[in-house]
Amino acid sequence: MIVGIIGGGQLARMLALAGQPLGLEFIFIDPGTGISAASAGQHWQGEYDDPTLLRRLVAAADVATYEFENVPPATIEYLAEHMAVFPSARALDCARDRLHEKSLFARLGIPTVAHRAVNSRADLTEAVAVLGLPAVLKTRRLGYDGKGQAVLRDMADLDAAWQRFHGTDLILEAFVDFGRELSIIAARSRSGDIRFYPLSENVHDRGVLAYSRGQPADARTEEACRYMASLLRELDYVGVLALELFEVGDRLLANEMAPRVHNSGHWTIEGSETSQFENHLRAIVGWPLGNTAPLGHTALFNCVGYLPDPVAVMKIPGAHWHDYRKPVRPGRKVAHITARAADAPGLEAAITALKALLPGHVLG
Amino acid sequence: MIVGIIGGGQLARMLALAGQPLGLEFIFIDPGTGISAASAGQHWQGEYDDPTLLRRLVAAADVATYEFENVPPATIEYLAEHMAVFPSARALDCARDRLHEKSLFARLGIPTVAHRAVNSRADLTEAVAVLGLPAVLKTRRLGYDGKGQAVLRDMADLDAAWQRFHGTDLILEAFVDFGRELSIIAARSRSGDIRFYPLSENVHDRGVLAYSRGQPADARTEEACRYMASLLRELDYVGVLALELFEVGDRLLANEMAPRVHNSGHWTIEGSETSQFENHLRAIVGWPLGNTAPLGHTALFNCVGYLPDPVAVMKIPGAHWHDYRKPVRPGRKVAHITARAADAPGLEAAITALKALLPGHVLG
């Protein structure tokens, strides 16, 4: 069976590496050269909405998916008319628009960050009056890794932020003084079966995920699973969905969701009976989902803008090296390291060794 | 870094799938079309000793290895003159010739099957007189999966066996009434570090491996590790080596060795912190070896000559599907299934479910 993926970055690469043992083959549509996924399937070079490539994909592939939510909507609409594509256009639309996703959260009774749509300068003033300062002005679409957003600390910041972003749809969100950042990842099959992964506790550095740790016994697990289940059912979702959450006091606020495999779940390759990548593929192909039980204690370090010495990484017991084969550029995710151990002290030892290895890492 | 592999079957495929996360890329030299490894690297189609391809490989790859011991010796000699190739020509020569490997076992004090070289019809008669019947007449080279051998039960069998095999170098081996078949797999790095995997207990069906089970607490572990270590050191071995053993009473007899990743170690993909495939690559590239500790309880089923329904396989908790993408032919290994569980009863449940699924499986 052949899976078409829109995008050929590291998520597509890891999907293909998880899918090959299952007998799946892969085609990636991506305008880049020397893409991360190239060695794990066929790279069809071209724009994400290239009509010729999309027509060819319909003829060649059995099912299609995508590795990022900013795929052109017309691409998904065209594919959905001609072949199976998951997650659905509706799920993608909710996830790619911060206002739509927060409206969905509210409709399902999932607590979320206080927010207001901003379509004019007057809207911005009014939204600030309602939500107070500090607050965060964000583009509704095309934001990721902290891009497309500005923190407003006092009234003098409003004009600069408006100048920067006006002309695109905006949303103002209340500033959340959270305790922890968490995420939950789950897969839903074509037949409606749902499997949850353990929560991840996440640390960001300048808007980019730096560190995640699997938290199988987290006190917020039941609450997060409940929210995730209602989203999956409401959207009749097929594939892997990630939901980012803030812990504020003893409750969770939904921040945003991603209709795809998620960086905070990369530890599932070693740390779960079935990885998020394999379960996304099982779901979209129409196969039964695999067990998501954790295997020991696991943490994940992103390598953003630098590549550590792989030999030093591999010397650390329980460290697993994942090189995305991308040119190193500032702010770019080029590799990750999973640390796994049978027990908590073993994981702490690996984390300590990795921190010493990753210069200037956010965890110190 | 680019790894050249002579052969593009399922072992090369699984090596490449293990190596891609480490940032390695792969070239396979193989005369076949639609080879198993094709989707995980570059396939250079041609004979294993094609001089043009070998010259190109020397220029393109950083290190070379092979997936089967019947690679032409001239290929390894040529590569060894021009680039790093592991395991060495000497290790390959010992492993590919049943007489050489048994002489090596004897020299190292490793108990082995009683045997005699057979170079003439008179030799055969004399060998039978010494070793008795039943005995097994084998070609010294090019045998695998039970091919190239004949069991001699009475004197009347000698002429037929001689007619079948004469003209090639032969060995007569005493028939061993063993209790269990075991194998031990280990990796040795360029710097001489050795890591042992847990023993595998193996069941063959008509000469082909049908089933293996990881045996971390096996009583024969220390003895097997001792034999393995002396082989690795004597051969100054780099890479993964497998040693097949018979258990007779409470001792082990070495049967044969394979200078490569081994079918009885496929369960290490899910059942060990670092798989045999990753450790073979770490070794030959010059990187530190990974931890070989077992992860739970694991067994392996080969699919020989048939492909079960993957959906039925994936429904079984803890079952992991590995499709080699090879045309199904009688006697051909086309897939394997690993069953893993946190505890022994969980593994038994998975084994029972898999046996029901694999019609006519040797384990019944």
XYZ file of C-alpha atoms in Angstrom:
728
model
C 0.000 0.000 0.000
C 1.282 3.485 -0.859
C 0.857 6.499 1.432
C 1.157 10.015 0.007
C 2.400 12.672 2.413
C 2.163 16.412 1.787
C 5.474 17.630 3.148
C 8.834 15.907 3.367
C 10.328 17.112 6.647
C 11.295 15.116 9.706
C 7.710 14.163 10.561
C 7.260 12.630 7.111
C 10.646 10.944 7.519
C 9.707 9.370 10.840
C 6.293 8.333 9.513
C 7.976 6.530 6.619
C 10.568 4.845 8.833
C 7.720 3.600 11.053
C 5.644 2.495 8.072
C 8.210 0.547 6.096
C 8.244 -2.429 8.483
C 4.458 -2.596 8.021
C 5.011 -2.975 4.277
C 3.897 0.570 3.429
C 5.633 2.696 0.807
C 5.743 6.483 0.684
C 5.568 9.429 -1.689
C 6.400 12.926 -0.406
C 5.314 16.120 -2.178
C 7.645 18.927 -1.129
C 9.153 21.906 -2.966
C 12.520 21.524 -1.206
C 15.699 19.853 -2.376
C 17.563 17.363 -0.186
C 14.504 16.983 2.046
C 14.685 15.099 5.332
C 12.319 12.338 4.183
C 14.027 11.702 0.838
C 15.861 8.550 1.879
C 12.681 6.875 3.147
C 10.508 7.080 0.039
C 9.963 8.838 -3.291
C 10.338 12.607 -3.321
C 8.108 14.336 -5.857
C 9.504 17.839 -5.966
C 6.937 20.605 -6.395
C 4.626 22.999 -4.590
C 2.185 21.540 -2.069
C -0.692 22.511 -4.382
C 0.926 21.582 -7.695
C -2.091 20.281 -9.698
C -0.022 17.868 -11.782
C 1.613 16.280 -8.759
C -1.710 16.038 -6.928
C -3.300 14.320 -9.935
C -0.398 11.886 -10.026
C -0.728 11.278 -6.287
C -4.408 10.397 -6.637
C -3.446 7.807 -9.244
C -0.451 6.402 -7.352
C -1.299 6.409 -3.641
C -3.916 4.537 -1.629
C -4.302 7.140 1.100
C -2.954 10.630 1.753
C -1.979 12.588 4.847
C 0.088 15.674 5.676
C 2.813 16.558 8.129
C 1.899 20.198 8.852
C -1.301 22.139 9.301
C -0.370 24.931 6.904
C -0.867 22.731 3.868
C -2.990 24.700 1.360
C -6.684 23.981 2.009
C -7.248 23.569 -1.737
C -4.816 20.642 -1.686
C -6.795 18.770 0.946
C -10.089 19.623 -0.759
C -8.835 18.287 -4.095
C -7.433 15.129 -2.538
C -10.582 14.533 -0.470
C -12.668 14.619 -3.645
C -10.561 11.920 -5.281
C -9.080 9.690 -2.591
C -8.987 8.914 1.138
C -7.205 11.734 3.005
C -6.836 11.919 6.783
C -7.185 13.915 8.989
C -10.251 15.401 7.295
C -10.536 18.892 5.798
C -12.797 19.865 8.692
C -10.285 18.756 11.329
C -7.569 20.624 9.474
C -9.656 23.782 9.289
C -10.337 23.716 13.041
C -6.707 23.076 13.889
C -5.146 25.625 11.558
C -7.230 28.578 12.722
C -6.745 29.701 16.334
C -10.245 31.192 16.481
C -11.939 28.109 15.049
C -10.096 25.771 17.405
C -10.931 27.871 20.463
C -14.572 28.073 19.380
C -14.584 24.300 19.088
C -13.037 23.917 22.551
C -15.717 26.212 23.984
C -18.538 24.367 22.228
C -17.304 21.058 23.682
C -16.961 22.482 27.192
C -13.173 22.293 27.117
C -11.765 25.192 29.162
C -9.546 27.344 26.993
C -7.613 30.584 27.097
C -9.819 33.741 27.164
C -9.679 35.303 23.697
C -11.241 37.745 21.238
C -11.191 37.921 17.452
C -9.409 41.026 16.169
C -10.289 42.270 12.701
C -9.621 46.005 13.147
C -7.612 48.426 15.248
C -10.793 49.202 17.166
C -11.298 45.477 17.843
C -7.810 45.358 19.314
C -8.476 48.212 21.725
C -11.745 46.644 22.770
C -10.218 43.195 23.199
C -7.489 44.606 25.421
C -10.132 46.377 27.484
C -11.921 43.054 28.024
C -8.933 40.718 28.499
C -6.508 43.145 30.171
C -2.735 43.214 29.804
C -0.449 41.462 29.377
C -2.043 39.655 26.440
C -0.787 37.951 23.275
C -1.749 39.090 19.780
C -1.505 36.196 17.327
C -2.202 35.570 13.669
C -5.120 33.125 13.457
C -3.330 30.999 10.866
C 0.209 30.055 9.804
C 1.736 30.468 13.262
C 4.034 27.801 14.686
C 7.015 27.596 17.030
C 6.242 31.062 18.475
C 6.096 32.703 15.058
C 3.242 35.118 14.232
C 2.713 36.389 17.763
C 3.569 39.388 19.943
C 3.212 39.881 23.690
C 1.453 43.164 24.577
C 2.627 44.400 27.977
C 1.262 47.932 28.009
C -0.933 50.145 25.857
C 2.110 51.544 24.030
C 2.726 48.075 22.496
C -0.604 48.018 20.647
C 0.308 50.214 17.694
C 3.556 48.383 16.940
C 1.857 45.001 17.093
C -0.988 46.258 14.901
C 1.486 47.616 12.342
C 3.273 44.295 12.302
C 0.285 42.000 11.839
C -2.629 43.989 10.395
C -3.993 42.784 7.094
C -4.319 39.219 8.333
C -6.949 37.700 10.643
C -5.909 38.085 14.258
C -6.833 36.873 17.715
C -5.987 38.369 21.091
C -5.451 35.851 23.870
C -5.229 36.536 27.583
C -1.763 35.961 28.991
C -1.805 32.706 30.937
C 0.371 32.398 34.002
C 0.623 28.638 33.802
C 2.375 26.186 36.059
C 3.233 23.524 33.475
C 2.856 22.993 29.761
C 1.461 19.575 28.922
C 0.344 17.836 25.782
C -1.749 14.800 25.103
C -1.505 12.742 21.953
C -4.031 10.144 20.859
C -4.892 8.124 17.788
C -8.361 7.301 16.475
C -8.902 4.566 13.910
C -11.320 4.580 10.991
C -13.602 2.371 13.076
C -13.595 4.831 15.997
C -11.207 3.040 18.342
C -9.200 5.519 20.451
C -5.767 5.023 22.069
C -4.237 7.667 24.336
C -0.533 8.151 24.922
C 0.703 9.177 28.363
C 0.813 12.948 28.875
C 3.998 14.780 27.946
C 5.325 17.581 30.122
C 6.956 20.144 27.850
C 9.497 22.956 28.159
C 9.796 25.558 25.401
C 12.712 27.850 24.650
C 11.889 31.021 22.711
C 8.666 29.442 21.458
C 10.260 26.185 20.298
C 9.882 22.871 22.106
C 13.156 22.060 23.839
C 12.314 19.157 26.131
C 9.471 16.719 26.776
C 9.031 14.005 29.295
C 6.510 11.196 29.290
C 4.289 11.374 32.379
C 2.351 8.100 32.571
C 1.071 8.723 36.105
C 0.298 12.443 35.781
C -2.601 13.689 37.931
C -4.079 15.534 34.920
C -4.318 12.398 32.769
C -8.051 11.729 33.128
C -8.975 15.361 32.425
C -6.738 15.540 29.351
C -8.057 12.231 27.990
C -11.629 13.451 28.435
C -10.966 16.592 26.403
C -9.087 14.671 23.749
C -11.861 12.072 23.409
C -14.517 14.742 22.908
C -12.445 16.419 20.192
C -11.748 13.154 18.377
C -15.428 12.182 18.424
C -16.743 15.612 17.464
C -14.408 15.779 14.459
C -14.927 12.103 13.526
C -11.172 12.238 13.535
C -8.905 9.627 11.902
C -5.176 9.638 12.688
C -3.066 11.140 15.438
C -4.178 14.366 17.127
C -2.124 16.398 19.608
C -3.600 18.824 22.119
C -1.385 21.344 23.922
C -2.536 22.290 27.407
C -1.619 24.730 30.149
C -1.875 23.612 33.752
C -3.177 26.510 35.814
C -3.557 25.590 39.461
C -5.180 22.163 39.443
C -6.944 22.449 36.107
C -6.129 22.412 32.429
C -6.682 25.047 29.749
C -6.579 23.929 26.128
C -4.098 26.035 24.162
C -4.030 24.596 20.656
C -4.205 21.370 18.737
C -2.195 19.877 15.896
C -3.828 17.463 13.407
C -0.722 15.323 13.034
C 2.089 13.543 14.835
C 3.630 15.970 17.304
C 7.130 16.854 18.450
C 6.237 16.197 22.099
C 5.446 12.590 21.127
C 8.742 11.710 19.463
C 9.734 9.809 22.610
C 7.042 7.233 21.756
C 9.426 5.711 19.162
C 11.369 4.108 22.004
C 9.045 4.780 24.917
C 5.780 3.199 23.842
C 4.768 -0.243 22.603
C 3.560 1.425 19.371
C 4.885 4.843 18.344
C 2.697 7.810 17.397
C 4.067 7.456 13.850
C 3.018 3.826 13.497
C -0.404 4.483 15.004
C -1.053 7.449 12.698
C -0.354 5.160 9.746
C -2.397 2.283 11.149
C -5.308 4.705 11.612
C -5.292 6.290 8.161
C -4.696 2.996 6.346
C -7.668 1.445 8.140
C -5.740 -0.987 10.317
C -6.262 -1.664 14.034
C -4.373 0.612 16.427
C -1.439 -0.638 18.489
C -0.964 -0.620 22.229
C 0.279 2.747 23.534
C 1.530 1.510 26.922
C 4.767 3.190 28.026
C 8.042 1.238 28.071
C 9.983 2.501 31.025
C 10.759 6.167 31.682
C 11.409 8.463 28.762
C 12.421 12.022 27.955
C 13.115 13.900 24.734
C 15.630 16.636 23.916
C 15.293 18.674 20.741
C 18.430 19.811 18.964
C 17.458 23.251 17.653
C 20.007 25.056 15.485
C 22.898 22.759 16.349
C 23.987 19.141 16.029
C 25.767 17.626 19.034
C 28.523 15.067 18.520
C 26.636 11.819 17.860
C 29.426 9.767 19.424
C 29.016 11.628 22.717
C 25.248 11.060 22.541
C 25.608 7.354 21.824
C 27.976 6.888 24.760
C 25.164 7.752 27.172
C 23.315 4.605 28.294
C 19.719 4.692 27.066
C 20.249 7.651 24.702
C 18.806 7.214 21.200
C 19.988 9.456 18.399
C 17.659 10.786 15.668
C 19.407 12.851 12.990
C 16.928 14.446 10.556
C 19.617 14.984 7.897
C 18.767 18.665 7.532
C 21.217 21.529 7.047
C 21.783 23.216 10.417
C 20.344 26.727 10.616
C 19.549 28.882 13.658
C 16.187 28.013 15.184
C 15.788 24.884 13.060
C 14.977 21.475 14.538
C 17.672 19.217 13.095
C 17.703 16.216 15.442
C 16.315 14.854 18.657
C 17.543 12.548 21.372
C 15.343 10.195 23.349
C 16.558 9.032 26.751
C 14.929 5.888 28.077
C 15.574 3.933 31.245
C 13.925 1.119 33.141
C 13.443 3.290 36.229
C 13.291 6.954 37.274
C 16.860 7.164 38.677
C 18.199 5.717 35.424
C 16.357 8.368 33.454
C 17.660 11.131 35.746
C 21.212 9.931 35.132
C 20.701 10.024 31.372
C 19.093 13.480 31.550
C 22.019 14.815 33.595
C 24.505 13.414 31.085
C 22.574 14.840 28.134
C 22.250 18.302 29.701
C 26.031 18.438 30.082
C 26.316 17.589 26.407
C 23.855 20.095 24.987
C 25.485 23.496 25.467
C 23.216 26.286 26.630
C 20.243 23.970 26.780
C 17.171 25.605 28.271
C 17.185 23.118 31.137
C 20.614 24.356 32.215
C 28.068 8.893 6.389
C 27.294 6.321 3.693
C 27.280 2.572 4.283
C 27.628 0.186 1.353
C 25.977 -3.213 1.767
C 26.645 -6.212 -0.452
C 23.171 -7.702 -0.777
C 19.763 -6.048 -0.675
C 17.537 -8.568 1.099
C 15.652 -8.193 4.336
C 18.798 -8.029 6.469
C 20.056 -5.072 4.427
C 16.568 -3.540 4.653
C 16.463 -3.795 8.440
C 20.036 -2.496 8.734
C 19.069 0.574 6.713
C 15.866 1.181 8.668
C 17.912 1.031 11.884
C 20.636 3.264 10.485
C 18.569 6.089 9.049
C 17.692 7.581 12.456
C 21.437 7.677 13.155
C 21.886 9.827 10.039
C 23.412 7.034 7.956
C 22.603 6.529 4.279
C 22.791 3.272 2.352
C 23.808 1.803 -0.984
C 22.918 -1.818 -1.796
C 24.659 -3.860 -4.489
C 22.337 -6.659 -5.556
C 21.588 -8.292 -8.920
C 17.862 -8.553 -8.159
C 14.994 -6.330 -9.205
C 12.445 -5.055 -6.692
C 14.768 -5.993 -3.837
C 13.568 -5.885 -0.242
C 15.955 -3.079 0.747
C 15.179 -0.805 -2.216
C 12.903 1.595 -0.344
C 15.500 2.250 2.375
C 18.447 3.384 0.251
C 19.985 3.376 -3.229
C 19.899 0.103 -5.141
C 22.846 -0.364 -7.501
C 21.764 -3.294 -9.609
C 24.524 -5.703 -10.588
C 26.435 -8.809 -9.593
C 28.009 -8.895 -6.129
C 31.446 -8.841 -7.748
C 30.745 -6.343 -10.531
C 34.072 -4.453 -10.779
C 32.488 -1.203 -11.941
C 29.992 -1.139 -9.088
C 32.670 -2.022 -6.540
C 34.895 0.800 -7.816
C 31.957 3.191 -7.526
C 31.223 1.920 -4.020
C 34.786 2.589 -2.901
C 34.389 6.179 -4.121
C 30.902 6.725 -2.673
C 30.727 4.903 0.664
C 32.577 5.409 3.945
C 32.382 1.801 5.094
C 31.154 -1.485 3.627
C 29.527 -4.595 5.036
C 27.542 -7.555 3.703
C 24.337 -9.304 4.600
C 25.257 -12.890 3.755
C 28.358 -15.027 4.056
C 28.270 -16.296 0.493
C 29.417 -12.965 -0.912
C 32.280 -13.648 -3.366
C 35.605 -13.597 -1.469
C 37.125 -11.495 -4.272
C 34.574 -8.772 -3.494
C 35.641 -8.516 0.124
C 39.320 -8.678 -0.816
C 38.926 -5.848 -3.323
C 36.933 -3.704 -0.897
C 39.351 -4.376 1.972
C 42.232 -3.099 -0.176
C 40.448 0.197 -0.823
C 38.133 0.975 2.086
C 36.981 -0.110 5.547
C 34.967 -3.333 5.301
C 33.622 -5.280 8.271
C 33.510 -8.093 9.278
C 37.015 -8.799 7.977
C 37.931 -11.174 5.161
C 39.401 -13.556 7.733
C 36.188 -13.638 9.785
C 34.199 -14.219 6.616
C 36.495 -17.056 5.516
C 36.131 -18.800 8.885
C 32.371 -18.391 8.938
C 31.676 -19.431 5.360
C 33.577 -22.715 5.498
C 32.220 -25.369 7.859
C 35.630 -26.992 8.216
C 37.439 -23.729 8.943
C 34.889 -22.668 11.528
C 34.995 -26.012 13.318
C 38.819 -25.947 13.298
C 38.627 -22.485 14.839
C 36.177 -23.693 17.497
C 38.527 -26.570 18.351
C 41.579 -24.304 18.498
C 39.760 -21.999 20.956
C 38.594 -24.885 23.132
C 34.952 -24.426 22.122
C 33.269 -27.841 22.088
C 31.867 -28.550 18.652
C 30.205 -31.318 16.692
C 32.521 -34.244 15.851
C 33.431 -33.977 12.189
C 35.764 -35.051 9.376
C 36.740 -33.397 6.115
C 35.585 -35.409 3.081
C 37.474 -34.934 -0.168
C 36.955 -38.355 -1.728
C 34.616 -41.347 -1.664
C 37.236 -43.156 0.425
C 37.273 -40.239 2.889
C 33.519 -40.586 3.245
C 33.698 -44.264 4.098
C 36.465 -43.627 6.594
C 34.614 -40.685 8.174
C 31.499 -42.813 8.621
C 33.625 -45.520 10.217
C 34.973 -42.981 12.730
C 31.814 -40.938 13.413
C 29.210 -43.670 13.026
C 25.698 -43.317 11.674
C 23.480 -41.405 11.520
C 25.674 -38.522 10.346
C 25.190 -35.465 8.168
C 27.134 -34.879 4.958
C 27.357 -31.157 4.203
C 28.976 -28.931 1.636
C 31.672 -26.906 3.395
C 30.482 -23.685 1.758
C 27.290 -22.115 0.351
C 24.926 -23.993 2.645
C 22.131 -22.157 4.465
C 18.636 -22.882 5.719
C 19.246 -26.623 5.521
C 20.427 -26.492 1.906
C 23.549 -28.414 0.858
C 23.209 -31.246 3.339
C 22.013 -34.844 3.517
C 21.382 -37.079 6.511
C 23.040 -40.482 6.188
C 21.100 -43.084 8.140
C 22.645 -46.306 6.847
C 25.501 -47.380 4.601
C 23.166 -47.524 1.601
C 22.752 -43.720 1.791
C 26.441 -43.040 1.175
C 26.493 -43.496 -2.596
C 23.467 -41.302 -3.236
C 24.833 -38.518 -1.051
C 28.215 -38.791 -2.722
C 26.628 -38.604 -6.166
C 24.680 -35.537 -5.109
C 27.519 -33.544 -3.624
C 30.847 -34.816 -4.969
C 32.987 -32.282 -6.791
C 32.693 -29.755 -3.988
C 34.490 -29.704 -0.621
C 32.541 -31.678 1.937
C 32.425 -32.332 5.649
C 30.814 -35.180 7.549
C 29.364 -34.236 10.916
C 28.210 -36.590 13.645
C 24.464 -36.518 14.159
C 23.751 -34.579 17.356
C 20.809 -35.619 19.494
C 20.381 -32.182 21.016
C 17.897 -31.001 23.611
C 17.578 -27.389 22.457
C 18.911 -25.199 19.687
C 20.240 -21.892 20.981
C 22.037 -18.959 19.461
C 24.020 -16.122 20.915
C 24.481 -12.804 19.176
C 27.019 -10.174 20.163
C 28.527 -7.007 18.781
C 32.158 -5.911 19.003
C 33.182 -2.332 18.301
C 36.300 -1.137 16.497
C 37.766 -0.334 19.915
C 37.145 -3.867 21.196
C 34.076 -3.245 23.363
C 31.756 -6.289 23.404
C 28.000 -6.390 24.076
C 26.106 -9.670 24.308
C 22.421 -10.109 23.576
C 20.396 -12.553 25.636
C 20.408 -16.093 24.249
C 17.732 -17.053 21.755
C 16.066 -20.441 21.886
C 15.283 -21.497 18.336
C 12.956 -23.936 16.583
C 13.596 -24.897 12.961
C 11.166 -26.348 10.457
C 12.678 -28.269 7.536
C 16.007 -26.514 8.113
C 14.557 -23.003 8.251
C 14.210 -20.964 11.447
C 10.537 -20.853 12.399
C 10.530 -19.446 15.916
C 12.919 -17.811 18.377
C 12.476 -16.657 21.904
C 14.702 -14.361 23.915
C 16.027 -16.166 27.005
C 17.601 -13.502 29.239
C 17.916 -15.805 32.240
C 19.000 -18.964 30.438
C 21.295 -21.266 32.426
C 23.646 -21.594 29.423
C 24.252 -17.821 29.172
C 27.688 -17.662 30.797
C 29.007 -20.577 28.746
C 27.707 -19.120 25.467
C 29.121 -15.653 26.249
C 32.507 -17.182 26.991
C 32.637 -18.958 23.623
C 31.415 -15.875 21.821
C 33.985 -13.619 23.489
C 36.860 -15.899 22.543
C 35.712 -15.949 18.905
C 35.308 -12.170 18.749
C 38.754 -11.584 20.226
C 40.519 -14.253 18.167
C 39.103 -12.810 14.938
C 39.605 -9.166 16.033
C 35.990 -9.032 14.954
C 34.076 -5.809 14.210
C 30.280 -5.936 13.860
C 27.611 -8.414 14.891
C 28.459 -12.125 15.068
C 25.971 -14.934 15.643
C 26.874 -18.368 16.996
C 24.445 -21.270 16.723
C 24.662 -23.837 19.499
C 23.216 -27.210 20.405
C 22.413 -27.946 24.021
C 23.311 -31.566 24.756
C 22.647 -32.510 28.347
C 23.957 -29.606 30.390
C 26.579 -28.400 27.915
C 26.774 -26.569 24.627
C 28.225 -27.651 21.288
C 28.998 -24.950 18.752
C 27.304 -25.692 15.438
C 28.071 -22.774 13.157
C 28.552 -19.041 13.128
C 27.268 -16.244 10.912
C 29.331 -13.067 10.394
C 26.295 -10.789 10.275
C 23.004 -9.888 11.862
C 21.033 -13.087 12.376
C 17.430 -14.157 11.975
C 17.250 -15.375 15.574
C 18.010 -11.793 16.692
C 15.219 -10.029 14.826
C 13.283 -9.784 18.092
C 15.924 -7.302 19.321
C 14.233 -4.559 17.226
C 11.498 -4.359 19.834
C 12.979 -6.496 22.589
C 16.302 -4.817 23.310
C 17.365 -1.278 24.166
C 19.515 -1.298 21.000
C 18.756 -3.721 18.169
C 21.328 -6.022 16.569
C 20.939 -3.951 13.393
C 21.794 -0.654 15.089
C 24.716 -2.195 16.958
C 26.163 -3.747 13.799
C 26.145 -0.292 12.217
C 27.518 1.434 15.315
C 30.353 -1.108 15.332
C 31.380 -0.871 11.685
C 31.077 2.930 11.569
C 33.341 3.237 14.604
C 30.717 4.458 17.066
C 30.169 3.254 20.644
C 27.867 0.263 21.067
C 24.403 0.586 22.580
C 22.944 -1.177 25.588
C 21.639 -4.663 24.758
C 19.438 -5.092 27.838
C 16.149 -6.874 27.091
C 12.858 -4.946 27.161
C 10.292 -7.328 28.530
C 9.618 -10.789 27.127
C 9.944 -11.375 23.413
C 9.442 -14.053 20.790
C 9.772 -14.125 17.023
C 7.778 -15.960 14.363
C 9.090 -16.270 10.824
C 6.632 -16.212 7.950
C 8.140 -18.676 5.494
C 6.416 -19.030 2.134
C 3.235 -17.237 3.165
C 2.033 -13.827 4.315
C -0.588 -13.818 7.060
C -3.285 -11.148 7.105
C -1.524 -8.107 8.600
C -4.761 -6.865 10.136
C -5.131 -10.077 12.115
C -1.504 -9.774 13.256
C -1.913 -6.144 14.326
C -5.012 -6.980 16.361
C -2.896 -9.072 18.731
C -1.632 -6.964 21.653
C 2.146 -6.692 21.555
C 2.490 -8.136 18.042
C 4.780 -6.188 15.694
C 4.565 -6.744 11.964
C 7.615 -6.787 9.677
C 6.816 -7.201 5.985
C 9.950 -7.613 3.857
C 8.132 -6.657 0.633
C 9.282 -9.768 -1.164
C 7.273 -11.868 -3.587
C 5.935 -14.896 -1.735
C 7.499 -18.181 -2.830
C 7.590 -21.570 -1.097
C 10.356 -21.760 1.511
C 11.115 -18.057 1.317
C 11.243 -15.813 4.385
C 8.898 -12.957 3.528
C 8.018 -11.421 6.898
C 8.401 -11.878 10.613
C 6.329 -11.045 13.654
C 7.747 -10.080 17.016
C 5.585 -10.569 20.076
C 6.567 -8.540 23.107
C 4.972 -8.301 26.512
C 5.840 -6.852 29.900
C 5.609 -10.249 31.573
C 5.750 -13.965 30.764
C 1.955 -14.578 30.873
C 1.439 -11.661 28.472
C 3.920 -13.189 26.055
C 2.246 -16.596 26.333
C -1.096 -15.010 25.434
C 0.420 -13.342 22.369
C 2.158 -16.570 21.315
C -1.103 -18.519 21.609
C -2.921 -15.917 19.502
C -0.174 -15.913 16.870
C -0.036 -19.708 16.636
C -3.753 -19.730 15.869
C -3.101 -17.241 13.100
C -0.177 -18.930 11.389
C -1.648 -22.032 9.751
C 0.433 -25.167 10.005
C 3.066 -23.416 12.052
C 5.710 -25.781 13.343
C 4.743 -24.958 16.919
C 1.253 -26.252 16.174
